[in-house]
PDB file of C-alpha atoms in Angstrom:
ATOM      1  CA  GLU M   1     -29.982  24.758-107.126  1.00 59.00           C
ATOM      2  CA  THR M   2     -31.709  23.702-103.892  1.00 72.00           C
ATOM      3  CA  GLY M   3     -30.329  25.142-100.680  1.00 91.00           C
ATOM      4  CA  VAL M   4     -29.828  23.415 -97.360  1.00 95.00           C
ATOM      5  CA  THR M   5     -33.072  22.187 -95.841  1.00 96.00           C
ATOM      6  CA  GLN M   6     -33.763  20.964 -92.322  1.00 97.00           C
ATOM      7  CA  SER M   7     -36.662  19.183 -90.696  1.00 97.00           C
ATOM      8  CA  PRO M   8     -38.576  19.593 -88.568  1.00 97.00           C
ATOM      9  CA  THR M   9     -38.746  23.359 -88.123  1.00 97.00           C
ATOM     10  CA  HIS M  10     -39.800  23.178 -84.486  1.00 97.00           C
ATOM     11  CA  LEU M  11     -39.852  20.357 -81.988  1.00 96.00           C
ATOM     12  CA  ILE M  12     -40.904  20.011 -78.358  1.00 98.00           C
ATOM     13  CA  LYS M  13     -39.549  17.079 -76.352  1.00 98.00           C
ATOM     14  CA  THR M  14     -39.527  16.002 -72.737  1.00 98.00           C
ATOM     15  CA  ARG M  15     -36.354  15.591 -70.688  1.00 98.00           C
ATOM     16  CA  GLY M  16     -34.941  12.081 -71.101  1.00 98.00           C
ATOM     17  CA  GLN M  17     -36.410  11.520 -74.570  1.00 98.00           C
ATOM     18  CA  GLN M  18     -34.479  11.064 -77.798  1.00 98.00           C
ATOM     19  CA  VAL M  19     -34.653  13.233 -80.898  1.00 98.00           C
ATOM     20  CA  THR M  20     -33.532  12.966 -84.538  1.00 98.00           C
ATOM     21  CA  LEU M  21     -33.014  16.047 -86.667  1.00 98.00           C
ATOM     22  CA  ARG M  22     -32.544  15.880 -90.429  1.00 98.00           C
ATOM     23  CA  CYS M  23     -30.605  17.893 -92.962  1.00 98.00           C
ATOM     24  CA  SER M  24     -30.367  17.815 -96.740  1.00 96.00           C
ATOM     25  CA  SER M  25     -27.195  19.408 -98.002  1.00 92.00           C
ATOM     26  CA  GLN M  26     -26.929  21.704-100.977  1.00 88.00           C
ATOM     27  CA  SER M  27     -26.484  19.944-104.299  1.00 85.00           C
ATOM     28  CA  GLY M  28     -22.837  19.010-104.885  1.00 83.00           C
ATOM     29  CA  HIS M  29     -21.784  19.487-101.258  1.00 88.00           C
ATOM     30  CA  ASN M  30     -20.234  16.432 -99.599  1.00 88.00           C
ATOM     31  CA  THR M  31     -19.448  17.950 -96.199  1.00 90.00           C
ATOM     32  CA  VAL M  32     -22.043  18.606 -93.511  1.00 93.00           C
ATOM     33  CA  SER M  33     -21.481  20.282 -90.166  1.00 94.00           C
ATOM     34  CA  TRP M  34     -23.875  20.592 -87.249  1.00 97.00           C
ATOM     35  CA  TYR M  35     -23.998  23.494 -84.812  1.00 97.00           C
ATOM     36  CA  GLN M  36     -25.968  24.270 -81.670  1.00 98.00           C
ATOM     37  CA  GLN M  37     -26.993  27.888 -81.130  1.00 98.00           C
ATOM     38  CA  ALA M  38     -28.418  28.948 -77.791  1.00 96.00           C
ATOM     39  CA  LEU M  39     -30.457  32.133 -77.703  1.00 94.00           C
ATOM     40  CA  GLY M  40     -28.267  35.228 -77.971  1.00 93.00           C
ATOM     41  CA  GLN M  41     -25.066  33.252 -78.522  1.00 95.00           C
ATOM     42  CA  GLY M  42     -22.922  32.169 -81.430  1.00 96.00           C
ATOM     43  CA  PRO M  43     -23.247  28.728 -82.999  1.00 97.00           C
ATOM     44  CA  GLN M  44     -21.194  25.994 -81.324  1.00 96.00           C
ATOM     45  CA  PHE M  45     -19.665  23.263 -83.464  1.00 95.00           C
ATOM     46  CA  ILE M  46     -21.001  19.777 -82.705  1.00 97.00           C
ATOM     47  CA  PHE M  47     -19.437  17.626 -85.444  1.00 94.00           C
ATOM     48  CA  GLN M  48     -18.717  17.412 -89.138  1.00 92.00           C
ATOM     49  CA  TYR M  49     -19.253  14.601 -91.643  1.00 92.00           C
ATOM     50  CA  TYR M  50     -17.316  14.153 -94.854  1.00 89.00           C
ATOM     51  CA  ARG M  51     -18.183  11.330 -97.237  1.00 87.00           C
ATOM     52  CA  GLU M  52     -20.177   9.485 -94.555  1.00 91.00           C
ATOM     53  CA  GLU M  53     -17.383   9.580 -91.950  1.00 92.00           C
ATOM     54  CA  GLU M  54     -17.158  11.797 -88.878  1.00 91.00           C
ATOM     55  CA  ASN M  55     -14.415  14.262 -89.716  1.00 86.00           C
ATOM     56  CA  GLY M  56     -14.192  16.182 -86.457  1.00 89.00           C
ATOM     57  CA  ARG M  57     -16.074  16.779 -83.246  1.00 92.00           C
ATOM     58  CA  GLY M  58     -16.571  19.662 -80.861  1.00 92.00           C
ATOM     59  CA  ASN M  59     -16.942  19.567 -77.106  1.00 93.00           C
ATOM     60  CA  PHE M  60     -20.233  17.672 -76.963  1.00 97.00           C
ATOM     61  CA  PRO M  61     -20.966  14.446 -75.042  1.00 97.00           C
ATOM     62  CA  PRO M  62     -21.407  11.081 -76.801  1.00 97.00           C
ATOM     63  CA  ARG M  63     -25.184  11.303 -76.494  1.00 98.00           C
ATOM     64  CA  PHE M  64     -24.906  13.643 -79.485  1.00 98.00           C
ATOM     65  CA  SER M  65     -24.357  11.419 -82.505  1.00 97.00           C
ATOM     66  CA  GLY M  66     -24.804  11.667 -86.226  1.00 97.00           C
ATOM     67  CA  LEU M  67     -24.912  10.001 -89.581  1.00 96.00           C
ATOM     68  CA  GLN M  68     -24.282  10.993 -93.152  1.00 95.00           C
ATOM     69  CA  PHE M  69     -25.889   9.091 -95.990  1.00 94.00           C
ATOM     70  CA  PRO M  70     -24.593   8.319 -99.515  1.00 93.00           C
ATOM     71  CA  ASN M  71     -26.601  11.261-100.888  1.00 90.00           C
ATOM     72  CA  TYR M  72     -24.755  13.461 -98.307  1.00 90.00           C
ATOM     73  CA  SER M  73     -27.883  14.178 -96.287  1.00 94.00           C
ATOM     74  CA  SER M  74     -27.341  13.908 -92.550  1.00 97.00           C
ATOM     75  CA  GLU M  75     -28.993  13.234 -89.213  1.00 98.00           C
ATOM     76  CA  LEU M  76     -28.248  14.526 -85.737  1.00 98.00           C
ATOM     77  CA  ASN M  77     -29.405  12.309 -82.890  1.00 98.00           C
ATOM     78  CA  VAL M  78     -29.546  13.413 -79.292  1.00 98.00           C
ATOM     79  CA  ASN M  79     -30.256  10.860 -76.555  1.00 98.00           C
ATOM     80  CA  ALA M  80     -31.324  11.444 -72.956  1.00 98.00           C
ATOM     81  CA  LEU M  81     -32.391  15.028 -73.631  1.00 98.00           C
ATOM     82  CA  GLU M  82     -31.596  17.633 -71.002  1.00 98.00           C
ATOM     83  CA  LEU M  83     -33.174  21.043 -70.482  1.00 98.00           C
ATOM     84  CA  ASP M  84     -29.929  22.707 -71.639  1.00 97.00           C
ATOM     85  CA  ASP M  85     -30.288  21.021 -75.019  1.00 98.00           C
ATOM     86  CA  SER M  86     -33.006  23.552 -75.848  1.00 98.00           C
ATOM     87  CA  ALA M  87     -31.518  25.527 -78.739  1.00 98.00           C
ATOM     88  CA  LEU M  88     -31.528  26.158 -82.466  1.00 98.00           C
ATOM     89  CA  TYR M  89     -29.740  23.338 -84.279  1.00 98.00           C
ATOM     90  CA  LEU M  90     -28.118  24.433 -87.502  1.00 98.00           C
ATOM     91  CA  CYS M  91     -26.862  22.282 -90.312  1.00 97.00           C
ATOM     92  CA  ALA M  92     -24.319  23.677 -92.775  1.00 95.00           C
ATOM     93  CA  SER M  93     -22.973  22.151 -95.955  1.00 92.00           C
ATOM     94  CA  SER M  94     -19.861  23.029 -97.885  1.00 88.00           C
ATOM     95  CA  PRO M  95     -18.455  21.910-101.215  1.00 81.00           C
ATOM     96  CA  THR M  96     -15.617  19.541-102.049  1.00 64.00           C
ATOM     97  CA  SER M  97     -13.545  18.488 -99.077  1.00 56.00           C
ATOM     98  CA  GLY M  98     -14.681  21.087 -96.584  1.00 50.00           C
ATOM     99  CA  ARG M  99     -11.435  22.945 -97.090  1.00 59.00           C
ATOM    100  CA  ALA M 100     -10.849  25.760 -94.630  1.00 57.00           C
ATOM    101  CA  GLY M 101     -12.332  28.964 -95.900  1.00 61.00           C
ATOM    102  CA  ASN M 102     -14.995  27.323 -97.977  1.00 72.00           C
ATOM    103  CA  GLU M 103     -18.234  29.159 -97.549  1.00 84.00           C
ATOM    104  CA  GLN M 104     -20.603  27.184 -95.384  1.00 89.00           C
ATOM    105  CA  TYR M 105     -24.243  27.260 -96.413  1.00 92.00           C
ATOM    106  CA  PHE M 106     -26.553  27.116 -93.424  1.00 95.00           C
ATOM    107  CA  GLY M 107     -30.040  25.707 -93.295  1.00 96.00           C
ATOM    108  CA  PRO M 108     -32.847  27.519 -91.479  1.00 96.00           C
ATOM    109  CA  GLY M 109     -32.387  25.386 -88.372  1.00 97.00           C
ATOM    110  CA  THR M 110     -34.550  23.275 -86.096  1.00 98.00           C
ATOM    111  CA  ARG M 111     -35.749  24.939 -82.919  1.00 97.00           C
ATOM    112  CA  LEU M 112     -35.713  22.278 -80.168  1.00 98.00           C
ATOM    113  CA  THR M 113     -37.444  22.912 -76.866  1.00 98.00           C
ATOM    114  CA  VAL M 114     -36.923  20.448 -74.025  1.00 98.00           C
ATOM    115  CA  THR M 115     -39.410  20.635 -71.155  1.00 97.00           C
TER     116      THR M 115
ATOM    117  CA  GLY K   1      -8.916  25.800 -76.560  1.00 70.00           C
ATOM    118  CA  GLN K   2     -10.369  28.433 -78.796  1.00 79.00           C
ATOM    119  CA  SER K   3     -11.878  31.775 -77.809  1.00 90.00           C
ATOM    120  CA  LEU K   4     -13.052  34.819 -79.747  1.00 95.00           C
ATOM    121  CA  GLU K   5     -13.952  38.248 -78.435  1.00 96.00           C
ATOM    122  CA  GLN K   6     -16.168  40.736 -80.216  1.00 98.00           C
ATOM    123  CA  PRO K   7     -18.345  43.609 -78.936  1.00 97.00           C
ATOM    124  CA  SER K   8     -21.856  42.575 -78.006  1.00 97.00           C
ATOM    125  CA  GLU K   9     -23.612  45.588 -79.542  1.00 97.00           C
ATOM    126  CA  VAL K  10     -22.888  48.398 -81.966  1.00 98.00           C
ATOM    127  CA  THR K  11     -25.240  51.182 -83.054  1.00 97.00           C
ATOM    128  CA  ALA K  12     -24.770  53.363 -86.136  1.00 97.00           C
ATOM    129  CA  VAL K  13     -26.819  55.585 -88.412  1.00 97.00           C
ATOM    130  CA  GLU K  14     -27.843  54.925 -91.974  1.00 98.00           C
ATOM    131  CA  GLY K  15     -25.121  55.837 -94.455  1.00 97.00           C
ATOM    132  CA  ALA K  16     -22.339  55.665 -91.895  1.00 98.00           C
ATOM    133  CA  ILE K  17     -19.351  53.301 -91.661  1.00 98.00           C
ATOM    134  CA  VAL K  18     -19.001  50.819 -88.823  1.00 98.00           C
ATOM    135  CA  GLN K  19     -16.154  48.515 -87.822  1.00 98.00           C
ATOM    136  CA  ILE K  20     -16.700  45.320 -85.825  1.00 98.00           C
ATOM    137  CA  ASN K  21     -13.548  43.994 -84.198  1.00 98.00           C
ATOM    138  CA  CYS K  22     -12.684  40.416 -83.365  1.00 98.00           C
ATOM    139  CA  THR K  23      -9.734  39.096 -81.372  1.00 98.00           C
ATOM    140  CA  TYR K  24      -9.052  35.415 -81.084  1.00 96.00           C
ATOM    141  CA  GLN K  25      -6.973  32.837 -79.281  1.00 93.00           C
ATOM    142  CA  THR K  26      -6.707  29.500 -80.989  1.00 86.00           C
ATOM    143  CA  SER K  27      -4.347  26.719 -81.900  1.00 83.00           C
ATOM    144  CA  GLY K  28      -3.909  25.626 -85.493  1.00 82.00           C
ATOM    145  CA  PHE K  29      -5.340  28.830 -86.964  1.00 87.00           C
ATOM    146  CA  TYR K  30      -6.270  28.612 -90.642  1.00 88.00           C
ATOM    147  CA  GLY K  31      -8.391  31.681 -91.213  1.00 91.00           C
ATOM    148  CA  LEU K  32     -11.113  34.054 -90.068  1.00 94.00           C
ATOM    149  CA  SER K  33     -14.627  34.131 -91.500  1.00 94.00           C
ATOM    150  CA  TRP K  34     -17.523  36.518 -90.998  1.00 96.00           C
ATOM    151  CA  TYR K  35     -21.204  35.585 -91.021  1.00 97.00           C
ATOM    152  CA  GLN K  36     -24.358  37.681 -90.866  1.00 98.00           C
ATOM    153  CA  GLN K  37     -27.516  36.470 -89.152  1.00 98.00           C
ATOM    154  CA  HIS K  38     -30.836  38.283 -89.162  1.00 97.00           C
ATOM    155  CA  ASP K  39     -33.274  37.570 -86.328  1.00 95.00           C
ATOM    156  CA  GLY K  40     -34.959  34.236 -86.994  1.00 91.00           C
ATOM    157  CA  GLY K  41     -32.707  33.536 -89.968  1.00 94.00           C
ATOM    158  CA  ALA K  42     -29.750  31.360 -90.818  1.00 95.00           C
ATOM    159  CA  PRO K  43     -26.163  32.615 -90.769  1.00 96.00           C
ATOM    160  CA  THR K  44     -24.957  33.692 -94.211  1.00 96.00           C
ATOM    161  CA  PHE K  45     -21.333  33.903 -95.277  1.00 93.00           C
ATOM    162  CA  LEU K  46     -19.809  37.342 -95.794  1.00 95.00           C
ATOM    163  CA  SER K  47     -16.050  36.902 -96.128  1.00 93.00           C
ATOM    164  CA  TYR K  48     -12.943  34.853 -95.345  1.00 91.00           C
ATOM    165  CA  ASN K  49      -9.347  35.925 -94.659  1.00 93.00           C
ATOM    166  CA  ALA K  50      -6.494  33.450 -94.558  1.00 90.00           C
ATOM    167  CA  LEU K  51      -3.675  35.938 -95.107  1.00 93.00           C
ATOM    168  CA  ASP K  52      -2.926  39.324 -93.590  1.00 97.00           C
ATOM    169  CA  GLY K  53      -4.612  42.238 -95.265  1.00 97.00           C
ATOM    170  CA  LEU K  54      -7.901  43.558 -96.482  1.00 97.00           C
ATOM    171  CA  GLU K  55     -10.504  41.712 -98.540  1.00 93.00           C
ATOM    172  CA  GLU K  56     -13.216  43.811-100.156  1.00 93.00           C
ATOM    173  CA  THR K  57     -16.614  42.599-101.314  1.00 89.00           C
ATOM    174  CA  GLY K  58     -18.914  45.436-102.257  1.00 93.00           C
ATOM    175  CA  ARG K  59     -19.887  47.464 -99.210  1.00 96.00           C
ATOM    176  CA  PHE K  60     -18.231  44.951 -96.879  1.00 96.00           C
ATOM    177  CA  SER K  61     -14.514  44.574 -96.205  1.00 97.00           C
ATOM    178  CA  SER K  62     -12.687  42.279 -93.831  1.00 98.00           C
ATOM    179  CA  PHE K  63      -9.190  42.603 -92.413  1.00 98.00           C
ATOM    180  CA  LEU K  64      -6.865  40.137 -90.744  1.00 98.00           C
ATOM    181  CA  SER K  65      -3.620  40.486 -88.810  1.00 98.00           C
ATOM    182  CA  ARG K  66      -2.343  37.034 -87.908  1.00 96.00           C
ATOM    183  CA  SER K  67       0.500  38.399 -85.788  1.00 95.00           C
ATOM    184  CA  ASP K  68      -1.983  40.331 -83.647  1.00 96.00           C
ATOM    185  CA  SER K  69      -4.655  37.592 -83.670  1.00 96.00           C
ATOM    186  CA  TYR K  70      -7.063  40.292 -84.728  1.00 97.00           C
ATOM    187  CA  GLY K  71      -9.511  40.986 -87.483  1.00 98.00           C
ATOM    188  CA  TYR K  72     -12.370  43.297 -88.281  1.00 98.00           C
ATOM    189  CA  LEU K  73     -15.383  43.612 -90.505  1.00 98.00           C
ATOM    190  CA  LEU K  74     -15.998  47.012 -92.059  1.00 98.00           C
ATOM    191  CA  LEU K  75     -19.464  47.894 -93.300  1.00 98.00           C
ATOM    192  CA  GLN K  76     -19.797  51.011 -95.439  1.00 97.00           C
ATOM    193  CA  GLU K  77     -22.837  53.000 -96.562  1.00 97.00           C
ATOM    194  CA  LEU K  78     -24.936  51.345 -93.884  1.00 98.00           C
ATOM    195  CA  GLN K  79     -28.500  50.451 -94.766  1.00 98.00           C
ATOM    196  CA  MET K  80     -31.388  49.569 -92.498  1.00 97.00           C
ATOM    197  CA  LYS K  81     -31.271  46.002 -93.779  1.00 97.00           C
ATOM    198  CA  ASP K  82     -27.755  45.657 -92.337  1.00 98.00           C
ATOM    199  CA  SER K  83     -29.316  45.495 -88.848  1.00 98.00           C
ATOM    200  CA  ALA K  84     -28.394  41.963 -87.818  1.00 98.00           C
ATOM    201  CA  SER K  85     -25.941  39.962 -85.738  1.00 98.00           C
ATOM    202  CA  TYR K  86     -22.428  39.557 -87.084  1.00 98.00           C
ATOM    203  CA  PHE K  87     -20.207  36.659 -86.075  1.00 98.00           C
ATOM    204  CA  CYS K  88     -16.514  36.162 -86.538  1.00 97.00           C
ATOM    205  CA  ALA K  89     -15.463  32.530 -86.767  1.00 95.00           C
ATOM    206  CA  VAL K  90     -12.093  30.827 -86.767  1.00 93.00           C
ATOM    207  CA  SER K  91     -11.182  27.834 -88.917  1.00 88.00           C
ATOM    208  CA  HIS K  92      -8.717  26.005 -86.735  1.00 74.00           C
ATOM    209  CA  ASN K  93      -8.010  23.062 -89.001  1.00 70.00           C
ATOM    210  CA  ALA K  94      -8.184  22.215 -92.655  1.00 66.00           C
ATOM    211  CA  GLY K  95     -11.639  20.725 -92.308  1.00 66.00           C
ATOM    212  CA  ASN K  96     -13.261  24.129 -91.918  1.00 74.00           C
ATOM    213  CA  MET K  97     -14.764  23.395 -88.537  1.00 84.00           C
ATOM    214  CA  LEU K  98     -15.717  26.779 -87.251  1.00 90.00           C
ATOM    215  CA  THR K  99     -15.470  28.235 -83.767  1.00 93.00           C
ATOM    216  CA  PHE K 100     -17.774  31.242 -83.571  1.00 95.00           C
ATOM    217  CA  GLY K 101     -17.582  34.338 -81.434  1.00 96.00           C
ATOM    218  CA  GLY K 102     -20.552  35.441 -79.379  1.00 96.00           C
ATOM    219  CA  GLY K 103     -21.750  37.817 -82.073  1.00 97.00           C
ATOM    220  CA  THR K 104     -22.145  41.573 -82.407  1.00 98.00           C
ATOM    221  CA  ARG K 105     -25.648  42.925 -82.694  1.00 98.00           C
ATOM    222  CA  LEU K 106     -25.631  45.859 -85.116  1.00 98.00           C
ATOM    223  CA  MET K 107     -28.509  48.314 -84.970  1.00 98.00           C
ATOM    224  CA  VAL K 108     -28.769  50.784 -87.841  1.00 98.00           C
ATOM    225  CA  LYS K 109     -30.869  53.846 -87.086  1.00 97.00           C
ATOM    226  CA  PRO K 110     -32.399  56.280 -89.585  1.00 95.00           C
TER     227      PRO K 110
END
């Protein structure tokens, strides 16, 4: 069973640029959530996708957008990058319908640095 | 909105027992989860409580009191490898979208 994978591992971008981060969910998981984790803080929920539809969104501006594909992999896109977007971006997948309490399986994250 | 409070740091010695508390304020509460994160690693699931009471999984136990909006994680027989950050997280709707606390950094000393 393959776990959650994310690419790239590290990324350096300039303010104002756009970035796309990728996530492959664990086999059999149809729900993917994205989180932003600043250094020394807890992960903050960005949004969740279930069967290719956005299923919920946290307090992030519209320049944070996403996609989920038929194979349940997912992308996070961030436009007009700001310095405060520098963080670890975590993808987590969960089985079935993302029912509350389901264990979420996190990927290793993408470390984004905006200069 | 949602907010969770947990201590920022806890220190304990190997073999001891430590309790990490978490209080929360949230609407539409479904349950409380705990995750462990080692430096440079991904969060890993430890436990979930939807109902009041104690859930035990090996050396780790988790407790929830919905009426007090309070829970804790209990770690017994501490080992050096337990040194990590521990996060409580609230599921505030059926879709399991988690709101995390700021994390408690546990340092286990010999």
